[in-house]
Amino acid sequence: MGVSKAFIIWKRNCVLPESKRSSADMEKFLVHQRFYASLALCDLVQEVPLKTVVDRYNINKGHVQSLQQQAATFAGMLVAFCERMGEDWQQMGVTFREFQPRLAFGVHADLVDLMRVSYLSTTVARQLFDGGIKSLADFTTKSPSEIEFELIKISTREAKKAEEATGRYQGTQNTSTQSDADSAYGTQREEEIQPLYVPCLGRFVPVSELTKMIIKEARYQLEAESTHRFDFFEKAKTTTEETGNHVNHNGENEEKTTFQEGDKD
């Protein structure tokens, strides 16, 4: 790869102006710069939060996002290149094709399908995946209350982190377990649930509203890929009646009206 530990140490201790750099030094510098960028991209596809990557590598947030987009675009170009090169390059083309969405979304391979919903962040997608929603098709079998329940978990967890960061929990010992925390999610009132930040919108959205937005976009994407029209509300109602799991903060009648109106769009 051309990466030298000695060169890294030398560059750290001795910074030369560009006018005094030789062509060989510049070439080595570019090699190490690309290696440094690849480490940041490696963290992103391992679902390391963007803020953590920015702080760890001391790179501007905009530069990291631009690097991520350029890498995904370049991977797409390599896919087209491999397809034109013939059968001997097909396997490499498949590798790049599978890796391209991971670069674009910054996730493991198991979250790629969920990340097609633009309102999902990596954190939200991972929580939904762990809650049993592993693909867009799973939105047809889960009730809105079940999806909202998973989002409330994230909201409560993020609110607790914010309180701990401000020192509200300073000097106290947290003895609660995850099961204790899970049991508290269903007892929260709507005004106590913190909204979640949606990166594509650049603002915080209430959990109940975000649930409807996610389901609506997932439905549109599934219907666009097939000629079948999904009746989300009827399937969700059946699932809820069978499981008896109700986490409704807006009232049953309001939820029914909202999703029936969405089906008419």
mmCIF file of C-alpha atoms in Angstrom:
data_model
loop_
_atom_site.group_PDB
_atom_site.id
_atom_site.type_symbol
_atom_site.label_atom_id
_atom_site.label_comp_id
_atom_site.label_asym_id
_atom_site.label_seq_id
_atom_site.Cartn_x
_atom_site.Cartn_y
_atom_site.Cartn_z
ATOM 1 C CA MET A 1 0.000 0.000 0.000
ATOM 2 C CA GLY A 2 2.970 2.313 0.395
ATOM 3 C CA VAL A 3 2.042 3.400 3.937
ATOM 4 C CA SER A 4 5.081 3.973 6.127
ATOM 5 C CA LYS A 5 4.953 4.424 9.880
ATOM 6 C CA ALA A 6 8.256 6.304 9.748
ATOM 7 C CA PHE A 7 6.819 8.767 7.211
ATOM 8 C CA ILE A 8 3.770 9.391 9.412
ATOM 9 C CA ILE A 9 5.971 10.132 12.427
ATOM 10 C CA TRP A 10 8.204 12.379 10.335
ATOM 11 C CA LYS A 11 5.250 14.351 8.965
ATOM 12 C CA ARG A 12 3.829 14.746 12.439
ATOM 13 C CA ASN A 13 7.064 16.201 13.806
ATOM 14 C CA CYS A 14 8.215 18.117 10.725
ATOM 15 C CA VAL A 15 5.817 20.196 8.653
ATOM 16 C CA LEU A 16 7.433 21.645 5.513
ATOM 17 C CA PRO A 17 5.881 24.409 3.387
ATOM 18 C CA GLU A 18 4.640 23.290 -0.014
ATOM 19 C CA SER A 19 7.410 25.230 -1.782
ATOM 20 C CA LYS A 20 10.052 23.044 -0.114
ATOM 21 C CA ARG A 21 8.335 19.705 -0.677
ATOM 22 C CA SER A 22 9.833 17.421 -3.295
ATOM 23 C CA SER A 23 7.703 15.518 -5.791
ATOM 24 C CA ALA A 24 8.530 12.268 -3.962
ATOM 25 C CA ASP A 25 7.329 13.721 -0.653
ATOM 26 C CA MET A 26 4.115 14.945 -2.257
ATOM 27 C CA GLU A 27 3.464 11.510 -3.743
ATOM 28 C CA LYS A 28 3.994 9.836 -0.374
ATOM 29 C CA PHE A 29 1.805 12.459 1.270
ATOM 30 C CA LEU A 30 -1.080 11.763 -1.125
ATOM 31 C CA VAL A 31 -0.784 8.016 -0.508
ATOM 32 C CA HIS A 32 -1.001 8.517 3.247
ATOM 33 C CA GLN A 33 -3.815 11.037 2.823
ATOM 34 C CA ARG A 34 -5.875 8.464 0.911
ATOM 35 C CA PHE A 35 -5.114 5.872 3.580
ATOM 36 C CA TYR A 36 -6.272 8.306 6.274
ATOM 37 C CA ALA A 37 -9.506 8.921 4.359
ATOM 38 C CA SER A 38 -10.066 5.179 3.975
ATOM 39 C CA LEU A 39 -9.859 4.752 7.746
ATOM 40 C CA ALA A 40 -12.624 7.321 8.178
ATOM 41 C CA LEU A 41 -14.766 5.553 5.561
ATOM 42 C CA CYS A 42 -14.131 2.216 7.259
ATOM 43 C CA ASP A 43 -15.522 3.616 10.507
ATOM 44 C CA LEU A 44 -18.591 4.991 8.717
ATOM 45 C CA VAL A 45 -19.550 1.639 7.163
ATOM 46 C CA GLN A 46 -19.142 0.096 10.628
ATOM 47 C CA GLU A 47 -21.944 2.457 11.790
ATOM 48 C CA VAL A 48 -19.669 4.674 13.868
ATOM 49 C CA PRO A 49 -21.623 7.941 14.404
ATOM 50 C CA LEU A 50 -20.655 10.791 12.103
ATOM 51 C CA LYS A 51 -19.823 13.063 15.028
ATOM 52 C CA THR A 52 -17.440 10.443 16.416
ATOM 53 C CA VAL A 53 -15.693 10.129 13.041
ATOM 54 C CA VAL A 54 -15.377 13.922 12.773
ATOM 55 C CA ASP A 55 -13.831 14.175 16.239
ATOM 56 C CA ARG A 56 -11.608 11.115 15.849
ATOM 57 C CA TYR A 57 -10.018 12.158 12.550
ATOM 58 C CA ASN A 58 -10.261 15.938 13.051
ATOM 59 C CA ILE A 59 -12.051 16.380 9.724
ATOM 60 C CA ASN A 60 -14.787 18.882 8.930
ATOM 61 C CA LYS A 61 -18.256 17.306 8.904
ATOM 62 C CA GLY A 62 -18.936 18.563 5.389
ATOM 63 C CA HIS A 63 -15.672 17.052 4.144
ATOM 64 C CA VAL A 64 -16.555 13.671 5.631
ATOM 65 C CA GLN A 65 -19.997 13.693 4.006
ATOM 66 C CA SER A 66 -18.490 14.779 0.685
ATOM 67 C CA LEU A 67 -15.884 12.017 0.929
ATOM 68 C CA GLN A 68 -18.611 9.477 1.639
ATOM 69 C CA GLN A 69 -20.658 10.587 -1.368
ATOM 70 C CA GLN A 70 -17.644 10.622 -3.694
ATOM 71 C CA ALA A 71 -16.583 7.137 -2.566
ATOM 72 C CA ALA A 72 -20.091 5.759 -3.226
ATOM 73 C CA THR A 73 -20.150 7.409 -6.662
ATOM 74 C CA PHE A 74 -16.735 6.009 -7.507
ATOM 75 C CA ALA A 75 -17.875 2.526 -6.441
ATOM 76 C CA GLY A 76 -20.771 2.859 -8.897
ATOM 77 C CA MET A 77 -18.350 3.792 -11.653
ATOM 78 C CA LEU A 78 -16.291 0.705 -10.863
ATOM 79 C CA VAL A 79 -19.410 -1.446 -11.135
ATOM 80 C CA ALA A 80 -20.028 -0.129 -14.660
ATOM 81 C CA PHE A 81 -16.358 -0.631 -15.522
ATOM 82 C CA CYS A 82 -16.383 -4.267 -14.384
ATOM 83 C CA GLU A 83 -19.556 -4.972 -16.375
ATOM 84 C CA ARG A 84 -17.910 -3.712 -19.560
ATOM 85 C CA MET A 85 -14.755 -5.724 -18.960
ATOM 86 C CA GLY A 86 -16.561 -9.031 -19.377
ATOM 87 C CA GLU A 87 -17.075 -12.220 -17.399
ATOM 88 C CA ASP A 88 -13.634 -12.226 -15.796
ATOM 89 C CA TRP A 89 -14.559 -9.059 -13.898
ATOM 90 C CA GLN A 90 -18.087 -10.030 -12.864
ATOM 91 C CA GLN A 91 -17.168 -11.156 -9.361
ATOM 92 C CA MET A 92 -15.386 -7.901 -8.614
ATOM 93 C CA GLY A 93 -18.351 -6.001 -10.014
ATOM 94 C CA VAL A 94 -20.680 -7.845 -7.636
ATOM 95 C CA THR A 95 -18.425 -6.911 -4.717
ATOM 96 C CA PHE A 96 -18.496 -3.219 -5.598
ATOM 97 C CA ARG A 97 -22.247 -3.324 -6.249
ATOM 98 C CA GLU A 98 -22.906 -4.717 -2.765
ATOM 99 C CA PHE A 99 -20.509 -2.274 -1.128
ATOM 100 C CA GLN A 100 -21.782 0.871 -2.863
ATOM 101 C CA PRO A 101 -24.968 1.317 -0.768
ATOM 102 C CA ARG A 102 -22.980 0.660 2.402
ATOM 103 C CA LEU A 103 -20.728 3.578 1.510
ATOM 104 C CA ALA A 104 -23.692 5.780 0.619
ATOM 105 C CA PHE A 105 -25.628 5.060 3.823
ATOM 106 C CA GLY A 106 -22.761 4.325 6.216
ATOM 107 C CA VAL A 107 -24.208 1.055 7.527
ATOM 108 C CA HIS A 108 -23.633 -2.686 7.680
ATOM 109 C CA ALA A 109 -25.096 -4.774 4.870
ATOM 110 C CA ASP A 110 -28.104 -5.851 6.953
ATOM 111 C CA LEU A 111 -29.432 -2.257 7.170
ATOM 112 C CA VAL A 112 -29.178 -1.356 3.475
ATOM 113 C CA ASP A 113 -32.810 -2.216 2.704
ATOM 114 C CA LEU A 114 -34.192 -0.180 5.618
ATOM 115 C CA MET A 115 -31.996 2.819 4.789
ATOM 116 C CA ARG A 116 -33.882 3.234 1.520
ATOM 117 C CA VAL A 117 -36.421 5.104 3.654
ATOM 118 C CA SER A 118 -34.973 8.611 3.623
ATOM 119 C CA TYR A 119 -36.371 9.518 7.061
ATOM 120 C CA LEU A 120 -34.306 6.827 8.790
ATOM 121 C CA SER A 121 -30.971 7.600 10.380
ATOM 122 C CA THR A 122 -28.480 4.863 11.164
ATOM 123 C CA THR A 123 -29.554 4.830 14.826
ATOM 124 C CA VAL A 124 -33.258 4.570 14.015
ATOM 125 C CA ALA A 125 -32.708 1.887 11.373
ATOM 126 C CA ARG A 126 -30.636 -0.217 13.772
ATOM 127 C CA GLN A 127 -33.292 0.035 16.496
ATOM 128 C CA LEU A 128 -36.023 -1.012 14.065
ATOM 129 C CA PHE A 129 -33.865 -3.894 12.832
ATOM 130 C CA ASP A 130 -33.238 -5.107 16.371
ATOM 131 C CA GLY A 131 -36.976 -4.783 17.016
ATOM 132 C CA GLY A 132 -37.785 -7.230 14.228
ATOM 133 C CA ILE A 133 -38.234 -4.879 11.265
ATOM 134 C CA LYS A 134 -35.453 -6.133 9.035
ATOM 135 C CA SER A 135 -36.674 -5.013 5.590
ATOM 136 C CA LEU A 136 -39.213 -2.741 3.905
ATOM 137 C CA ALA A 137 -41.557 -5.704 3.528
ATOM 138 C CA ASP A 138 -41.749 -6.024 7.314
ATOM 139 C CA PHE A 139 -43.599 -2.694 7.437
ATOM 140 C CA THR A 140 -46.592 -4.513 5.942
ATOM 141 C CA THR A 141 -46.817 -6.899 8.905
ATOM 142 C CA LYS A 142 -46.014 -4.540 11.783
ATOM 143 C CA SER A 143 -48.596 -2.224 13.315
ATOM 144 C CA PRO A 144 -47.899 1.524 13.648
ATOM 145 C CA SER A 145 -47.932 1.113 17.416
ATOM 146 C CA GLU A 146 -45.121 -1.465 17.247
ATOM 147 C CA ILE A 147 -43.000 0.836 15.078
ATOM 148 C CA GLU A 148 -43.704 3.795 17.348
ATOM 149 C CA PHE A 149 -42.739 1.674 20.341
ATOM 150 C CA GLU A 150 -39.245 1.164 18.883
ATOM 151 C CA LEU A 151 -38.904 4.883 18.136
ATOM 152 C CA ILE A 152 -39.876 5.732 21.707
ATOM 153 C CA LYS A 153 -37.005 3.552 22.901
ATOM 154 C CA ILE A 154 -34.576 5.673 20.892
ATOM 155 C CA SER A 155 -36.162 8.914 22.085
ATOM 156 C CA THR A 156 -35.913 7.905 25.724
ATOM 157 C CA ARG A 157 -32.340 6.705 25.338
ATOM 158 C CA GLU A 158 -31.248 9.894 23.568
ATOM 159 C CA ALA A 159 -32.948 12.056 26.191
ATOM 160 C CA LYS A 160 -31.137 10.210 28.964
ATOM 161 C CA LYS A 161 -27.787 10.644 27.201
ATOM 162 C CA ALA A 162 -28.429 14.378 26.897
ATOM 163 C CA GLU A 163 -29.267 14.634 30.591
ATOM 164 C CA GLU A 164 -26.148 12.715 31.550
ATOM 165 C CA ALA A 165 -24.045 14.962 29.306
ATOM 166 C CA THR A 166 -25.359 18.071 31.048
ATOM 167 C CA GLY A 167 -24.454 16.634 34.437
ATOM 168 C CA ARG A 168 -27.954 15.964 35.675
ATOM 169 C CA TYR A 169 -26.900 12.458 36.680
ATOM 170 C CA GLN A 170 -23.576 13.567 38.143
ATOM 171 C CA GLY A 171 -22.856 11.943 41.483
ATOM 172 C CA THR A 172 -25.611 9.355 41.092
ATOM 173 C CA GLN A 173 -25.308 5.719 40.241
ATOM 174 C CA ASN A 174 -27.472 4.236 37.523
ATOM 175 C CA THR A 175 -28.759 0.883 38.777
ATOM 176 C CA SER A 176 -31.658 0.459 36.334
ATOM 177 C CA THR A 177 -31.560 -2.422 33.884
ATOM 178 C CA GLN A 178 -32.554 -2.487 30.232
ATOM 179 C CA SER A 179 -35.725 -4.416 31.064
ATOM 180 C CA ASP A 180 -36.705 -1.727 33.576
ATOM 181 C CA ALA A 181 -36.187 0.914 30.910
ATOM 182 C CA ASP A 182 -38.196 -1.032 28.341
ATOM 183 C CA SER A 183 -41.130 -1.355 30.709
ATOM 184 C CA ALA A 184 -41.217 2.406 31.141
ATOM 185 C CA TYR A 185 -41.570 3.178 27.425
ATOM 186 C CA GLY A 186 -45.218 2.231 27.214
ATOM 187 C CA THR A 187 -46.183 4.342 30.236
ATOM 188 C CA GLN A 188 -44.876 7.646 28.875
ATOM 189 C CA ARG A 189 -47.301 10.345 27.871
ATOM 190 C CA GLU A 190 -46.936 11.935 24.458
ATOM 191 C CA GLU A 191 -45.723 15.276 25.850
ATOM 192 C CA GLU A 192 -42.929 13.465 27.699
ATOM 193 C CA ILE A 193 -41.528 11.811 24.547
ATOM 194 C CA GLN A 194 -38.673 13.758 22.995
ATOM 195 C CA PRO A 195 -38.782 14.281 19.211
ATOM 196 C CA LEU A 196 -36.141 12.599 17.053
ATOM 197 C CA TYR A 197 -33.757 14.384 14.721
ATOM 198 C CA VAL A 198 -34.243 13.542 11.030
ATOM 199 C CA PRO A 199 -31.037 14.318 9.070
ATOM 200 C CA CYS A 200 -32.705 14.600 5.647
ATOM 201 C CA LEU A 201 -35.101 17.251 7.001
ATOM 202 C CA GLY A 202 -32.579 18.972 9.254
ATOM 203 C CA ARG A 203 -35.052 19.213 12.127
ATOM 204 C CA PHE A 204 -36.612 17.306 15.007
ATOM 205 C CA VAL A 205 -39.868 15.456 14.340
ATOM 206 C CA PRO A 206 -42.346 14.127 16.948
ATOM 207 C CA VAL A 207 -42.253 10.356 17.276
ATOM 208 C CA SER A 208 -45.904 9.871 16.333
ATOM 209 C CA GLU A 209 -45.487 11.979 13.188
ATOM 210 C CA LEU A 210 -42.215 10.275 12.249
ATOM 211 C CA THR A 211 -43.891 6.871 12.518
ATOM 212 C CA LYS A 212 -46.495 7.856 9.940
ATOM 213 C CA MET A 213 -43.859 9.378 7.641
ATOM 214 C CA ILE A 214 -41.731 6.216 7.722
ATOM 215 C CA ILE A 215 -44.670 3.898 7.034
ATOM 216 C CA LYS A 216 -45.948 6.083 4.213
ATOM 217 C CA GLU A 217 -42.598 6.200 2.389
ATOM 218 C CA ALA A 218 -42.000 2.471 2.896
ATOM 219 C CA ARG A 219 -45.426 1.784 1.392
ATOM 220 C CA TYR A 220 -44.738 3.976 -1.632
ATOM 221 C CA GLN A 221 -41.410 2.283 -2.275
ATOM 222 C CA LEU A 222 -42.905 -1.197 -2.042
ATOM 223 C CA GLU A 223 -45.799 -0.270 -4.322
ATOM 224 C CA ALA A 224 -43.375 1.293 -6.820
ATOM 225 C CA GLU A 225 -41.473 -1.995 -7.037
ATOM 226 C CA SER A 226 -44.601 -4.087 -7.545
ATOM 227 C CA THR A 227 -48.091 -3.657 -8.929
ATOM 228 C CA HIS A 228 -49.646 -4.680 -5.623
ATOM 229 C CA ARG A 229 -51.192 -1.983 -3.420
ATOM 230 C CA PHE A 230 -50.671 -2.532 0.301
ATOM 231 C CA ASP A 231 -53.403 -1.712 2.805
ATOM 232 C CA PHE A 232 -51.200 -0.913 5.758
ATOM 233 C CA PHE A 233 -53.943 0.012 8.179
ATOM 234 C CA GLU A 234 -55.945 -3.201 7.859
ATOM 235 C CA LYS A 235 -52.820 -5.367 8.244
ATOM 236 C CA ALA A 236 -51.661 -3.289 11.192
ATOM 237 C CA LYS A 237 -55.069 -3.530 12.846
ATOM 238 C CA THR A 238 -55.098 -7.317 12.526
ATOM 239 C CA THR A 239 -51.578 -7.605 13.974
ATOM 240 C CA THR A 240 -52.441 -5.353 16.897
ATOM 241 C CA GLU A 241 -55.613 -7.260 17.734
ATOM 242 C CA GLU A 242 -53.742 -10.565 17.687
ATOM 243 C CA THR A 243 -50.830 -9.442 19.852
ATOM 244 C CA GLY A 244 -52.743 -7.111 22.140
ATOM 245 C CA ASN A 245 -49.793 -4.701 22.068
ATOM 246 C CA HIS A 246 -51.149 -1.118 22.134
ATOM 247 C CA VAL A 247 -48.853 1.872 22.368
ATOM 248 C CA ASN A 248 -51.126 4.634 21.059
ATOM 249 C CA HIS A 249 -50.530 8.195 22.224
ATOM 250 C CA ASN A 250 -52.850 9.984 19.753
ATOM 251 C CA GLY A 251 -56.032 7.946 20.135
ATOM 252 C CA GLU A 252 -57.246 5.016 18.081
ATOM 253 C CA ASN A 253 -59.721 6.981 15.948
ATOM 254 C CA GLU A 254 -57.124 9.586 14.969
ATOM 255 C CA GLU A 255 -54.630 6.928 13.856
ATOM 256 C CA LYS A 256 -57.256 5.187 11.720
ATOM 257 C CA THR A 257 -58.254 8.404 9.976
ATOM 258 C CA THR A 258 -54.664 9.346 9.209
ATOM 259 C CA PHE A 259 -53.726 6.077 7.528
ATOM 260 C CA GLN A 260 -56.961 5.824 5.573
ATOM 261 C CA GLU A 261 -56.328 9.289 4.163
ATOM 262 C CA GLY A 262 -52.783 8.242 3.244
ATOM 263 C CA ASP A 263 -54.155 5.289 1.288
ATOM 264 C CA LYS A 264 -56.157 7.653 -0.915
ATOM 265 C CA ASP A 265 -53.024 9.539 -2.049
#
